[in-house]
Coordinates of C-alpha atoms in Angstrom, one line a residue:
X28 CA 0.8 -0.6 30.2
X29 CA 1.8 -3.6 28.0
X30 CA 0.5 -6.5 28.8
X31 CA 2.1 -9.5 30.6
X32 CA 2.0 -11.7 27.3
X33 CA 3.1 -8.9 25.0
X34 CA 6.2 -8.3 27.1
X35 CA 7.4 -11.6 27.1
X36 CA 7.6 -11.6 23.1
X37 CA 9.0 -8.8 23.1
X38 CA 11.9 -10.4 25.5
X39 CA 12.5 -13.1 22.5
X40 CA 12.4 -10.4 19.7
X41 CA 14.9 -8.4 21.1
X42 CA 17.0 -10.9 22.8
X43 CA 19.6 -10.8 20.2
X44 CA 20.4 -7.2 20.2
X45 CA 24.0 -6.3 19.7
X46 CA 23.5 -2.4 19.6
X47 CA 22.0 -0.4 22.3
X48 CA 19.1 1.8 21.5
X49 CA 17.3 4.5 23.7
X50 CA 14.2 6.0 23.3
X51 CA 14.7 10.0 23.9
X52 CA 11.4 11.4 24.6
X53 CA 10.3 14.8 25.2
X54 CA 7.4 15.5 27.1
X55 CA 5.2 18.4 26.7
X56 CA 4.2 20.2 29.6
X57 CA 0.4 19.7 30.5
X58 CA -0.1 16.9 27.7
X59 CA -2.5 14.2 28.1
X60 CA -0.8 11.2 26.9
X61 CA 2.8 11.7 29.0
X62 CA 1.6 9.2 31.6
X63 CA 1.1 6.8 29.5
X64 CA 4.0 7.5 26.8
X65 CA 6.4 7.6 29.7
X66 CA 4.6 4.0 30.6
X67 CA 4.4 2.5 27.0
X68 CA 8.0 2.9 26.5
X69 CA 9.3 1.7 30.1
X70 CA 7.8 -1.0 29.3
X71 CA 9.9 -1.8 26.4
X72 CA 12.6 -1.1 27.8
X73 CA 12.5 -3.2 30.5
X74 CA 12.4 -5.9 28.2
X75 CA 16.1 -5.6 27.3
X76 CA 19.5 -4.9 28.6
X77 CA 20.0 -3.4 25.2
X78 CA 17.3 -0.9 25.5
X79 CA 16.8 2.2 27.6
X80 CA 14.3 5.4 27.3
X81 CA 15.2 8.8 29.1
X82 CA 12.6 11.5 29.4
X83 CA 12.7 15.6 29.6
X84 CA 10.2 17.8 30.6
X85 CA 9.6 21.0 27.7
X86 CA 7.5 24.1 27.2
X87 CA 6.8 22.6 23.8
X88 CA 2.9 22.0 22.4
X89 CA 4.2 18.3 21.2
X90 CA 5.3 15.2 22.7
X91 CA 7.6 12.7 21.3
X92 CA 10.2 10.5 21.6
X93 CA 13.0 9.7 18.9
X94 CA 15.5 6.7 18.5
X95 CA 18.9 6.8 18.9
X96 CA 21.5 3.8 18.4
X97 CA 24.4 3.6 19.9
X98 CA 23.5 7.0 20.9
X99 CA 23.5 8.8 17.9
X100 CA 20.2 10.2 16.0
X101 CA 18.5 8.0 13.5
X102 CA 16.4 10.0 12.1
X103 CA 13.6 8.5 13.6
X104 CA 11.1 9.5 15.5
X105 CA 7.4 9.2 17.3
X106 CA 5.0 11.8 18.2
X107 CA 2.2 9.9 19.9
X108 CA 2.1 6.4 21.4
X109 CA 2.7 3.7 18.6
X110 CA 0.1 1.4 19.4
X111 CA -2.2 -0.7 17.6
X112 CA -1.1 -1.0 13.9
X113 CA 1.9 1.0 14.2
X114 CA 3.4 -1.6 17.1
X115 CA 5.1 -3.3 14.7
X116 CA 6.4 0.2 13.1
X117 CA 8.6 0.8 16.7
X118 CA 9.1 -2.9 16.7
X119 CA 10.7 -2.8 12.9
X120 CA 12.6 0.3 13.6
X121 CA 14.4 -1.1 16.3
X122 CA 15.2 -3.8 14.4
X123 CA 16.2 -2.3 11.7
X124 CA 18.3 0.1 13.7
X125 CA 20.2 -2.9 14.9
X126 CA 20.8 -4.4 11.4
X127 CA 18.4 -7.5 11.8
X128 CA 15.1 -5.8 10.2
X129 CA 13.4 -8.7 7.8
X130 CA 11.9 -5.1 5.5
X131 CA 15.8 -4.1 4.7
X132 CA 15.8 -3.4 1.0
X133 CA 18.2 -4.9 -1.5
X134 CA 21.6 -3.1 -2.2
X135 CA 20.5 -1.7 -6.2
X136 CA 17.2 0.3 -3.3
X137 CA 19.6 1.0 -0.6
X138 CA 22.1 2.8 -3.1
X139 CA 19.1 4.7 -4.6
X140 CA 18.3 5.9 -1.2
X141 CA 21.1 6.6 -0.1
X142 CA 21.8 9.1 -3.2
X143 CA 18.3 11.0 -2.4
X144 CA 19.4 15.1 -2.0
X145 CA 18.5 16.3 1.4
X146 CA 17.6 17.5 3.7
X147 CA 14.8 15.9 3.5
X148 CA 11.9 16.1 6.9
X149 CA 9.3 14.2 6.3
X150 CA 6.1 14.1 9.0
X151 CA 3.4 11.0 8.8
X152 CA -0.3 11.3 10.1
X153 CA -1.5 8.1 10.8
X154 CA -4.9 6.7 12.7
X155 CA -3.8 3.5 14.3
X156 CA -6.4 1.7 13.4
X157 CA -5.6 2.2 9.6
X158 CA -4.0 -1.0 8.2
X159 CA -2.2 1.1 5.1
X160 CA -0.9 3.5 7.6
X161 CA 2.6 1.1 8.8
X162 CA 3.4 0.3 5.1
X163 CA 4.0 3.9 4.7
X164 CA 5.7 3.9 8.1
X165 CA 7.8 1.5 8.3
X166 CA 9.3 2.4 4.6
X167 CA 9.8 6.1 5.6
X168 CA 12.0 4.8 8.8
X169 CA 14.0 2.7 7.2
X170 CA 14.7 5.5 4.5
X171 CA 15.9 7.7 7.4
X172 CA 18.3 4.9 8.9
X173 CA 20.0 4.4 5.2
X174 CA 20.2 8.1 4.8
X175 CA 21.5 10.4 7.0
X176 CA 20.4 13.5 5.2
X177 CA 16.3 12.3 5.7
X178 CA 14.2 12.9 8.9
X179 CA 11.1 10.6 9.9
X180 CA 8.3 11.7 12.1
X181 CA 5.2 9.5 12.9
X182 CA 2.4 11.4 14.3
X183 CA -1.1 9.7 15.8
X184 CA -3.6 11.8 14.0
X185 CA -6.3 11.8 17.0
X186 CA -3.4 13.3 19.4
X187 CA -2.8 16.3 17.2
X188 CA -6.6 17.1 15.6
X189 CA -6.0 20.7 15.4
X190 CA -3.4 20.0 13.8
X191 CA -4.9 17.6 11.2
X192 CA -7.7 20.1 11.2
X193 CA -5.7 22.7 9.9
X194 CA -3.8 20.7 7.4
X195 CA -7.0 19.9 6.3
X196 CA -6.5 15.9 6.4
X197 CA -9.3 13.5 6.0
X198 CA -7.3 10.3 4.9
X199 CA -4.4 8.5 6.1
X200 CA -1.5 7.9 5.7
X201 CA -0.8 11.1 4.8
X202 CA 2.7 12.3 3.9
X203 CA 4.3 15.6 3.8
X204 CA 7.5 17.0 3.0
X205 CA 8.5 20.4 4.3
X206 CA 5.3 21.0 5.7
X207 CA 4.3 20.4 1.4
X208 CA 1.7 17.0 1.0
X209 CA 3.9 14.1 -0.9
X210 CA 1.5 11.3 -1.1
X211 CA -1.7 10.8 0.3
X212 CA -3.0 7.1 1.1
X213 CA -1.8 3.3 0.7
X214 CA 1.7 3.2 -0.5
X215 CA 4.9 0.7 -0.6
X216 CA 8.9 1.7 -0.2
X217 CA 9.0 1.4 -4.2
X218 CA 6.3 4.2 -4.4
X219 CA 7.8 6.6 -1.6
X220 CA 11.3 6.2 -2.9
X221 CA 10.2 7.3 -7.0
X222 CA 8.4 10.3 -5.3
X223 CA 10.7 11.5 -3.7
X224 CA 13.1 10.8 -6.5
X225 CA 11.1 13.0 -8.2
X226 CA 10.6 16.0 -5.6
X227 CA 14.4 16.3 -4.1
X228 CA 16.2 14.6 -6.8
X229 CA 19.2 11.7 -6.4
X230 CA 22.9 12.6 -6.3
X231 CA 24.8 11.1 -9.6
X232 CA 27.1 8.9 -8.4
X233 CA 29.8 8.7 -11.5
X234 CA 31.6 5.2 -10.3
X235 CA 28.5 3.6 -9.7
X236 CA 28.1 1.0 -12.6
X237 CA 24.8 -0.5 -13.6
X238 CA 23.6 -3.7 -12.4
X239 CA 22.3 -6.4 -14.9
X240 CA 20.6 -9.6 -14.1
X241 CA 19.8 -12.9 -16.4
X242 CA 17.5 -15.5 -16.0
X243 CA 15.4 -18.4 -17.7
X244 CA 12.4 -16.3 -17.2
X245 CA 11.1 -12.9 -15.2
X246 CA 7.7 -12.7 -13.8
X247 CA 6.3 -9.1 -12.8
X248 CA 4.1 -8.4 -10.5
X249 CA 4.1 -10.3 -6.8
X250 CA 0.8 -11.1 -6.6
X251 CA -1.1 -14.2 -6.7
X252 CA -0.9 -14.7 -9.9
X253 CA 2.7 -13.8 -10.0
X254 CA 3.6 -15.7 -7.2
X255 CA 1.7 -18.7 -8.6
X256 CA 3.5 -18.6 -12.0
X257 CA 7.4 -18.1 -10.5
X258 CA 6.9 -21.4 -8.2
X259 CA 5.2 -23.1 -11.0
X260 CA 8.4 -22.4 -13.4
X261 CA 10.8 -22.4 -10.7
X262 CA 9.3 -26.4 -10.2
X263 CA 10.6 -27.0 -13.9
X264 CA 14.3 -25.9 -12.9
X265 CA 14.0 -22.6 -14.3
X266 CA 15.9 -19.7 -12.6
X267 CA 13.1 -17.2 -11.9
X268 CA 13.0 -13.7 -10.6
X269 CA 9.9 -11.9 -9.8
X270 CA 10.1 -8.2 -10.2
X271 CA 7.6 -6.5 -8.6
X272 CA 6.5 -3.3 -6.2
X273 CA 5.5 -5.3 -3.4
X274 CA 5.0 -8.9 -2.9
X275 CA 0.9 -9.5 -2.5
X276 CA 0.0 -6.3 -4.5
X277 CA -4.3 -5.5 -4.0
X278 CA -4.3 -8.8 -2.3
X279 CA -2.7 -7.3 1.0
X280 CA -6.0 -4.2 0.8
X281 CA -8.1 -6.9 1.9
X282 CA -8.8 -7.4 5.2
X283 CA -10.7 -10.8 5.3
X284 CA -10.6 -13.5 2.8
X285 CA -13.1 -16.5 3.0
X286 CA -13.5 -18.2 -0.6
X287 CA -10.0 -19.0 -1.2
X288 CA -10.5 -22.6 -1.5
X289 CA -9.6 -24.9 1.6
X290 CA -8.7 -22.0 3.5
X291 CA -11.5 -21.4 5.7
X292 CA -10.6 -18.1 6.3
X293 CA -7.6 -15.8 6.1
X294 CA -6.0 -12.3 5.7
X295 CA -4.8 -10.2 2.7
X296 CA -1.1 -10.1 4.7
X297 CA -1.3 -13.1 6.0
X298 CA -1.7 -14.6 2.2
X299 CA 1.0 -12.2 1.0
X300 CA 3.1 -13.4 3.7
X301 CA 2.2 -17.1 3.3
X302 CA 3.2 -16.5 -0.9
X303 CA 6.9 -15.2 0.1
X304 CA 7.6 -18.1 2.0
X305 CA 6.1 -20.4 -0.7
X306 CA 8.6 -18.5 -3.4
X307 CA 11.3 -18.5 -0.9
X308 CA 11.1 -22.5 -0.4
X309 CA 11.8 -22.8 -4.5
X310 CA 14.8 -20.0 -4.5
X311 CA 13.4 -17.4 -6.5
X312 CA 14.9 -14.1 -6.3
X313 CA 12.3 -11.9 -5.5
X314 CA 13.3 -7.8 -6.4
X315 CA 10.9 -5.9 -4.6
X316 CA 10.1 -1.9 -4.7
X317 CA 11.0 -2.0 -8.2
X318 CA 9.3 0.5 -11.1
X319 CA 9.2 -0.3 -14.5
X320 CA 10.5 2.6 -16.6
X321 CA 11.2 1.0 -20.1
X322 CA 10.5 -2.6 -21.7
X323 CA 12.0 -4.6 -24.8
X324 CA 9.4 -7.4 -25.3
X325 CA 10.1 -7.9 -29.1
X326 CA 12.4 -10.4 -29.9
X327 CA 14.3 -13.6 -28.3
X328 CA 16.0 -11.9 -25.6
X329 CA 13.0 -9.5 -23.6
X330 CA 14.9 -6.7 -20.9
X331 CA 13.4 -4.6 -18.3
X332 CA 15.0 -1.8 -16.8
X333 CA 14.1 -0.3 -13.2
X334 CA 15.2 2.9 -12.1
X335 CA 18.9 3.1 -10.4
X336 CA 20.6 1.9 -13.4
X337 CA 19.1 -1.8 -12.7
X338 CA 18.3 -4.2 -15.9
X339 CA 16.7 -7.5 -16.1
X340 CA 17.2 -10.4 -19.1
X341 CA 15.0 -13.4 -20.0
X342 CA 14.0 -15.1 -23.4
X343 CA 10.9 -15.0 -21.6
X344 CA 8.3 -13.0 -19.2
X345 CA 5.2 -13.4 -17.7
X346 CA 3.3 -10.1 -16.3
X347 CA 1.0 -10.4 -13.8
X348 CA 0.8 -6.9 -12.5
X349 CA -2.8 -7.1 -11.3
X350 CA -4.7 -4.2 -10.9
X351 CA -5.7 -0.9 -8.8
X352 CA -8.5 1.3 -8.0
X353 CA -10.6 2.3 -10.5
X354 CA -11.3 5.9 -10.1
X355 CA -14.4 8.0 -11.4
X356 CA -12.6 10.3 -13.8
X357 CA -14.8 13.3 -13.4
X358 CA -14.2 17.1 -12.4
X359 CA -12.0 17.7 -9.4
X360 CA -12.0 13.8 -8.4
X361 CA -7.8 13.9 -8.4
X362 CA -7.7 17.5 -6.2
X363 CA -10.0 16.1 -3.3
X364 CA -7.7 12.9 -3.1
X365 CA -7.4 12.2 0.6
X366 CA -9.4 15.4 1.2
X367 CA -12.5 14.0 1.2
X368 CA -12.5 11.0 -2.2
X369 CA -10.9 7.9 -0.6
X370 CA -10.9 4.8 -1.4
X371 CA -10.4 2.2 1.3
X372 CA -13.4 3.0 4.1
X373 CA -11.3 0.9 7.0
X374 CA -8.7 3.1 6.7
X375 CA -10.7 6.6 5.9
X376 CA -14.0 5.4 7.4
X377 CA -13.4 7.2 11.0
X378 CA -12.4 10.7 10.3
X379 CA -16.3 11.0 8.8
X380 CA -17.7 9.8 12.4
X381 CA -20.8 11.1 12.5
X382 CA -20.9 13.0 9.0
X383 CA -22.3 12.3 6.0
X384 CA -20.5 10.1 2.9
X385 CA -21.3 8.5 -0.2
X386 CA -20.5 5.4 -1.5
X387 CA -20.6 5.1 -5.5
X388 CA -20.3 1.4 -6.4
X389 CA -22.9 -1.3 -5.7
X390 CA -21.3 -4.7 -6.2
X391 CA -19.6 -6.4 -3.2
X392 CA -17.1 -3.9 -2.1
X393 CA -19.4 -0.9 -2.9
X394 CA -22.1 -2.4 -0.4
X395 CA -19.6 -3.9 1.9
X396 CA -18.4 -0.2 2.6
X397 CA -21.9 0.9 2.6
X398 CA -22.8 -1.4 5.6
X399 CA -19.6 -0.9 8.0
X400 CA -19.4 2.6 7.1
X401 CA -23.7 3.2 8.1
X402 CA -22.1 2.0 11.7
X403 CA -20.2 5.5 12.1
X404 CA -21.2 7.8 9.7
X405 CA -24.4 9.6 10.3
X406 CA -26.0 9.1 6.9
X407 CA -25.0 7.1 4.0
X408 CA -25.3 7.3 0.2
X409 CA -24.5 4.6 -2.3
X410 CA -24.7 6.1 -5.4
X411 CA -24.6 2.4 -8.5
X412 CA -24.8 3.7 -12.6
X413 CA -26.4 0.7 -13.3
X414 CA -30.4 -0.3 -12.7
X415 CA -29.5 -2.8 -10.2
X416 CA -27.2 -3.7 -7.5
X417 CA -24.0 -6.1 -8.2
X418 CA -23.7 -7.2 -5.0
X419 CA -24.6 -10.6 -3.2
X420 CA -28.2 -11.3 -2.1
X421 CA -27.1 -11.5 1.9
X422 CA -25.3 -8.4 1.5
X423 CA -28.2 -6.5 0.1
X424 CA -30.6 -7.9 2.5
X425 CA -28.1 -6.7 5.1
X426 CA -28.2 -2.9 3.7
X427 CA -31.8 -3.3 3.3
X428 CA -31.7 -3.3 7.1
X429 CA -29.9 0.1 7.9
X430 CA -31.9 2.8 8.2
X431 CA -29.1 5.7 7.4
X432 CA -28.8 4.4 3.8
X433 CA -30.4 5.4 1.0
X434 CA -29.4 3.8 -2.6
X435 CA -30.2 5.8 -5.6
X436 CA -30.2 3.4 -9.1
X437 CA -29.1 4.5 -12.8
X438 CA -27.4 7.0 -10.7
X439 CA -23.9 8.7 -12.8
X440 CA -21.7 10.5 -10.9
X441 CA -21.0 13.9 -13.1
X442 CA -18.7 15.9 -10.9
X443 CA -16.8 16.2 -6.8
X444 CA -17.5 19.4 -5.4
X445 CA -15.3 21.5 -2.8
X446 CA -14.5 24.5 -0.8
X447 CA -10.9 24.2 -2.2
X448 CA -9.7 22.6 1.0
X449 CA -12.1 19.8 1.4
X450 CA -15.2 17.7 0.0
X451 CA -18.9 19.6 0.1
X452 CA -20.9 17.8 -1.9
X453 CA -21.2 15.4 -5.0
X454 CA -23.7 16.2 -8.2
X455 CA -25.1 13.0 -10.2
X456 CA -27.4 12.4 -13.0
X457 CA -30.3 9.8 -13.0
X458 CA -29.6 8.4 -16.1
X459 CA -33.1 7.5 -17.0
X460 CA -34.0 10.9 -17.5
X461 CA -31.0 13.0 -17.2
X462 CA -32.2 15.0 -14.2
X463 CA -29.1 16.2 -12.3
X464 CA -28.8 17.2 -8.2
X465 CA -26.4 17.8 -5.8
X466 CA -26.0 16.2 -2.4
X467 CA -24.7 17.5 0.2
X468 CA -22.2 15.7 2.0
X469 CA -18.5 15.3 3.8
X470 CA -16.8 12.1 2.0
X471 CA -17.0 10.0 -1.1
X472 CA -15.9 6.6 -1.3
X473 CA -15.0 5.1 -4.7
X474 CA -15.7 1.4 -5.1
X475 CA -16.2 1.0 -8.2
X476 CA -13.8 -2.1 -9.0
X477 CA -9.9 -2.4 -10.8
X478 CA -8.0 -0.9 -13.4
X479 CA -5.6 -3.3 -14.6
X480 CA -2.0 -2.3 -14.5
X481 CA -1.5 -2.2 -18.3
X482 CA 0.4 0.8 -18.8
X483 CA 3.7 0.2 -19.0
X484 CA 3.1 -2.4 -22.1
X485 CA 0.1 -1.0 -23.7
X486 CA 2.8 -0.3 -26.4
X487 CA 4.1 -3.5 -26.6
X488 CA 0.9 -5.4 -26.3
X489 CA -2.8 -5.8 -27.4
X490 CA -5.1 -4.7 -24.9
X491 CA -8.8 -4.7 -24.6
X492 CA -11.1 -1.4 -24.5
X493 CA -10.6 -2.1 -20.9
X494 CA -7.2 -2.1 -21.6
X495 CA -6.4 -5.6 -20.2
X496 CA -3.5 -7.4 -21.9
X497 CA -5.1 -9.6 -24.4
X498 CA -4.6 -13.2 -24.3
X499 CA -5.5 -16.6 -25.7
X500 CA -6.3 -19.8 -23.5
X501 CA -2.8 -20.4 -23.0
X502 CA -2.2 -17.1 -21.4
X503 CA -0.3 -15.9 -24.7
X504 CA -0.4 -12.5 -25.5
X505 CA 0.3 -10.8 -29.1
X506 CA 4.2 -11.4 -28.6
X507 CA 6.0 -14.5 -28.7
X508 CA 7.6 -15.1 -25.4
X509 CA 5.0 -12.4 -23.2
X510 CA 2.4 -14.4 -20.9
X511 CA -0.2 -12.2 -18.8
X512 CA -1.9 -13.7 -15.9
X513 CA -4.3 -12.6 -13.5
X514 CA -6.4 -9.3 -12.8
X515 CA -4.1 -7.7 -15.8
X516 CA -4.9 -9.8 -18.2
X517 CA -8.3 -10.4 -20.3
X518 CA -9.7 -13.4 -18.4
X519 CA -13.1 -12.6 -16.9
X520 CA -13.6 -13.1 -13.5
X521 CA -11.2 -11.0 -11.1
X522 CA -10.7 -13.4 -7.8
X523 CA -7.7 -14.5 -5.9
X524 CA -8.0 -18.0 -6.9
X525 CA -8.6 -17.5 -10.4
X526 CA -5.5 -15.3 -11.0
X527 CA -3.2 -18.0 -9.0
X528 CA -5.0 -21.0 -11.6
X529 CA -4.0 -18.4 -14.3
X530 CA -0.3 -17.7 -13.2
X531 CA 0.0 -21.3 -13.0
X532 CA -1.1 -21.7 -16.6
X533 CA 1.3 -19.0 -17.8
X534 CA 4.2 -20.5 -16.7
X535 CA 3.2 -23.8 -18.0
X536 CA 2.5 -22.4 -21.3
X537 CA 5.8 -20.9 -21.3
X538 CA 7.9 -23.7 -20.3
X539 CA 5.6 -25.8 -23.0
X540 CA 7.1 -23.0 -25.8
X541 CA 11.0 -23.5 -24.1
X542 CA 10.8 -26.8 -24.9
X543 CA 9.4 -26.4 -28.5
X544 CA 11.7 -23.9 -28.7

């Protein structure tokens, strides 16, 4: 089933396997995918001496297959064939399984997983085309190999649509818990691990003693702009960490990047790869899957505490927490969240084959959504609340060409509609004239640009009405010692190279005020 090429990676991957690992599947009676499950993972197998799959015939309605190490359960497991995106998922939780996974979290996460109350089952739906969907994934499994108590089930949404139909799904990844939805959509280990903080609760551990850290300066936020201003202070022989939830942030949602300049063309993980090595090469101590619960910015001496008892020091800090989806804020938007309002159309974009969708947003994204989404989706709406389109000429000469779009103008979007399970219909205002309708449709895609992530220092800080961290030309905000950089901050103009210029000006700014210091 695996291709001749394929194969022979996998022979160098896991040619330095010291456990063994079998793949236990089960296999439905009558099922159409055993044939080539039972293929699919004979073919791994035979890759290594390490690695062997058995299979048993059930009078189940699901087929699956789980990983054991040395034998024993991980927790682990795979109810459809983990192809496409989710190949590096089995591929990871092999890995990981055998100790040598490069997405292992640091000890201060480990411990806070490890203390999560169980039992805790969690179940997956996933489309393997969806790029969000392995994120999700491959944090889940390694959650169920650090705790013993937690239970990890991939499922391939197209395998099981009756299933999806009756859970009412229309976005992916889509968590649940018990059989009770956890978290719908894009999401990192950091995310995952507060929510279920939050839901099961962690076991108080009374020796365990809280962990402090000190260093010349802390940036937040792993971003461009982020990454840009640790190597820049980390070339002046400052000890930096960045403290961040993910290293890339929005920059890994985007699936091709072409104006970052000298780089032809690339991707938004290969870039958030490419920035991790670059921060790795200058020895900065990158603490990843970290949320920021409380802030001292005032004085000489700024601290930053993450949850698990965990607390950084720095005379100085730059944030450059970038920003997220901006959502519409109107009746019901928040209930339909993954039930029909999404907001990234490669990942959500196929469950509304042949139906009928909205997009609301007209500059780049807004139309560029409009146009791949006119390619599956019988009809297509894009709903902009200003008198003209934002987007590029070429991409509205492109849209012009479809004939399953229509674009209404001065168009506000007053309120989602549902039948309490899923998305019917969407009701809008021209705002020429204030004439309202409603339009009938199956899925609404929000593209209407970024909210900066400002929160957790709007009370430390001066922000903007659009409550973006105000700063000066230096990147100075309205504390001494507190830089902002990037998509967070006040600087117009929210593109990847701008915010990596911007970090870079940060920390030159701030190693300028060390010295005068």
């Amino acid at each position: 089933m695996l291709e001749a090429g394929i194969i022979q990676q996998l022979r160098g991957i896991f040619s330095t396997l010291a456990h063994h690992i079998t793949f236990r599947a089960t296999l439905a009676t009558g099922r159409p995918e055993n044939a080539d499950l039972r293929a699919f993972l004979e073919d791994v197998a035979a890759v290594s001496d390490h690695i062997d799959c058995t299979f048993e015939e059930a009078q189940t309605q699901q087929s699956l297959f789980s990983i054991l190490l040395d034998g024993q359960e991980t927790g682990i497991r795979f109810r459809g064939i983990p192809n496409g995106h989710e190949f590096t998922s089995l591929l990871l939780a092999v890995l990981n399984a055998d100790g040598q996974g490069k997405n292992l979290p640091d000890e201060s996460t480990a411990r806070r997983i490890k203390a999560l109350q169980g039992p805790v089952r969690l179940t997956t739906y996933v489309s393997l085309t969806c790029t969000n969907c392995p994120d999700v994934v491959q944090a889940l499994n390694v959650m169920a190999l650090l705790n013993p108590a937690i239970e990890h089930e991939m499922v391939d949404g197209a395998l099981y649509q009756e299933e999806v139909d009756k859970l009412a799904i229309q976005g992916v990844p889509a968590v649940y818990l018990d059989g009770k939805l956890l978290h719908s959509g894009r999401g990192n280990l950091g995310e995952l691990l507060e929510k279920l903080s939050e839901t099961v609760g962690e076991a108080e551990d009374a020796d365990a003693q809280p962990i402090e850290h000190h260093y010349d300066l802390l940036v937040l936020g792993g971003g461009p702009a982020g990454a840009s201003a640790a190597i820049y202070s980390a070339r002046k022989g400052l000890k930096v960490a960045v403290v961040a939830q993910r290293i890339g942030g929005q920059v890994k949602e985007t699936t091709a990047i072409e104006n970052l300049i000298s780089v032809t063309r690339t991707t938004g993980e290969t870039l958030a790869s490419d920035l991790r090595k670059h921060m790795d090469a200058y020895g900065i101590d990158i603490f990843e899957n970290r949320t920021y619960q409380s802030l001292s910015l005032e004085g000489k001496e700024k601290s930053v505490e993450v949850g698990g008892q965990e607390k950084f020091f720095a005379p100085a800090v730059i944030i450059a927490t970038g920003a997220n989806w901006r959502r519409l804020n109107v009746d019901d938007e928040a209930k339909y969240i993954g039930h029909g309002v999404h907001f990234c159309p490669h990942c959500d974009g196929p469950f509304y084959k042949g139906k009928d969708v909205a997009v609301v947003g007209g500059g780049n994204s807004g139309i560029e959504a409009a146009i791949d989404l006119a390619g599956i989706c019988r009809h297509v709406t894009v709903l902009e609340f200003l008198d003209t389109l934002k987007a590029d000429t070429v991409l509205q000469e492109k849209l012009k060409q479809l004939p399953n779009v229509d674009v209404y103008l001065s168009t506000e979007t007053k309120q989602v509609i549902g039948d309490g399970d899923k998305v019917t219909a969407i009701r809008i205002a021209d705002r020429t004239n204030g004439e309202e309708k409603t339009i009938d449709l199956d899925g609404i895609f929000v593209q209407i640009g970024l909210m900066p992530n400002s929160g957790p220092f709007a009370d430390s800080l001066e922000t903007t009405p659009r409550r973006e961290i105000k700063i000066d030309e230096y990147c100075r905000t309205s504390l001494p010692g507190v830089y902002a950089a990037g998509d967070v901050s006040s600087v117009p103009y929210k593109q990847i190279v701008i915010a990596m210029g911007e970090g870079a000006k940060a920390a030159l700014s701030a190693f300028e005020d060390r010295m005068r210091t």
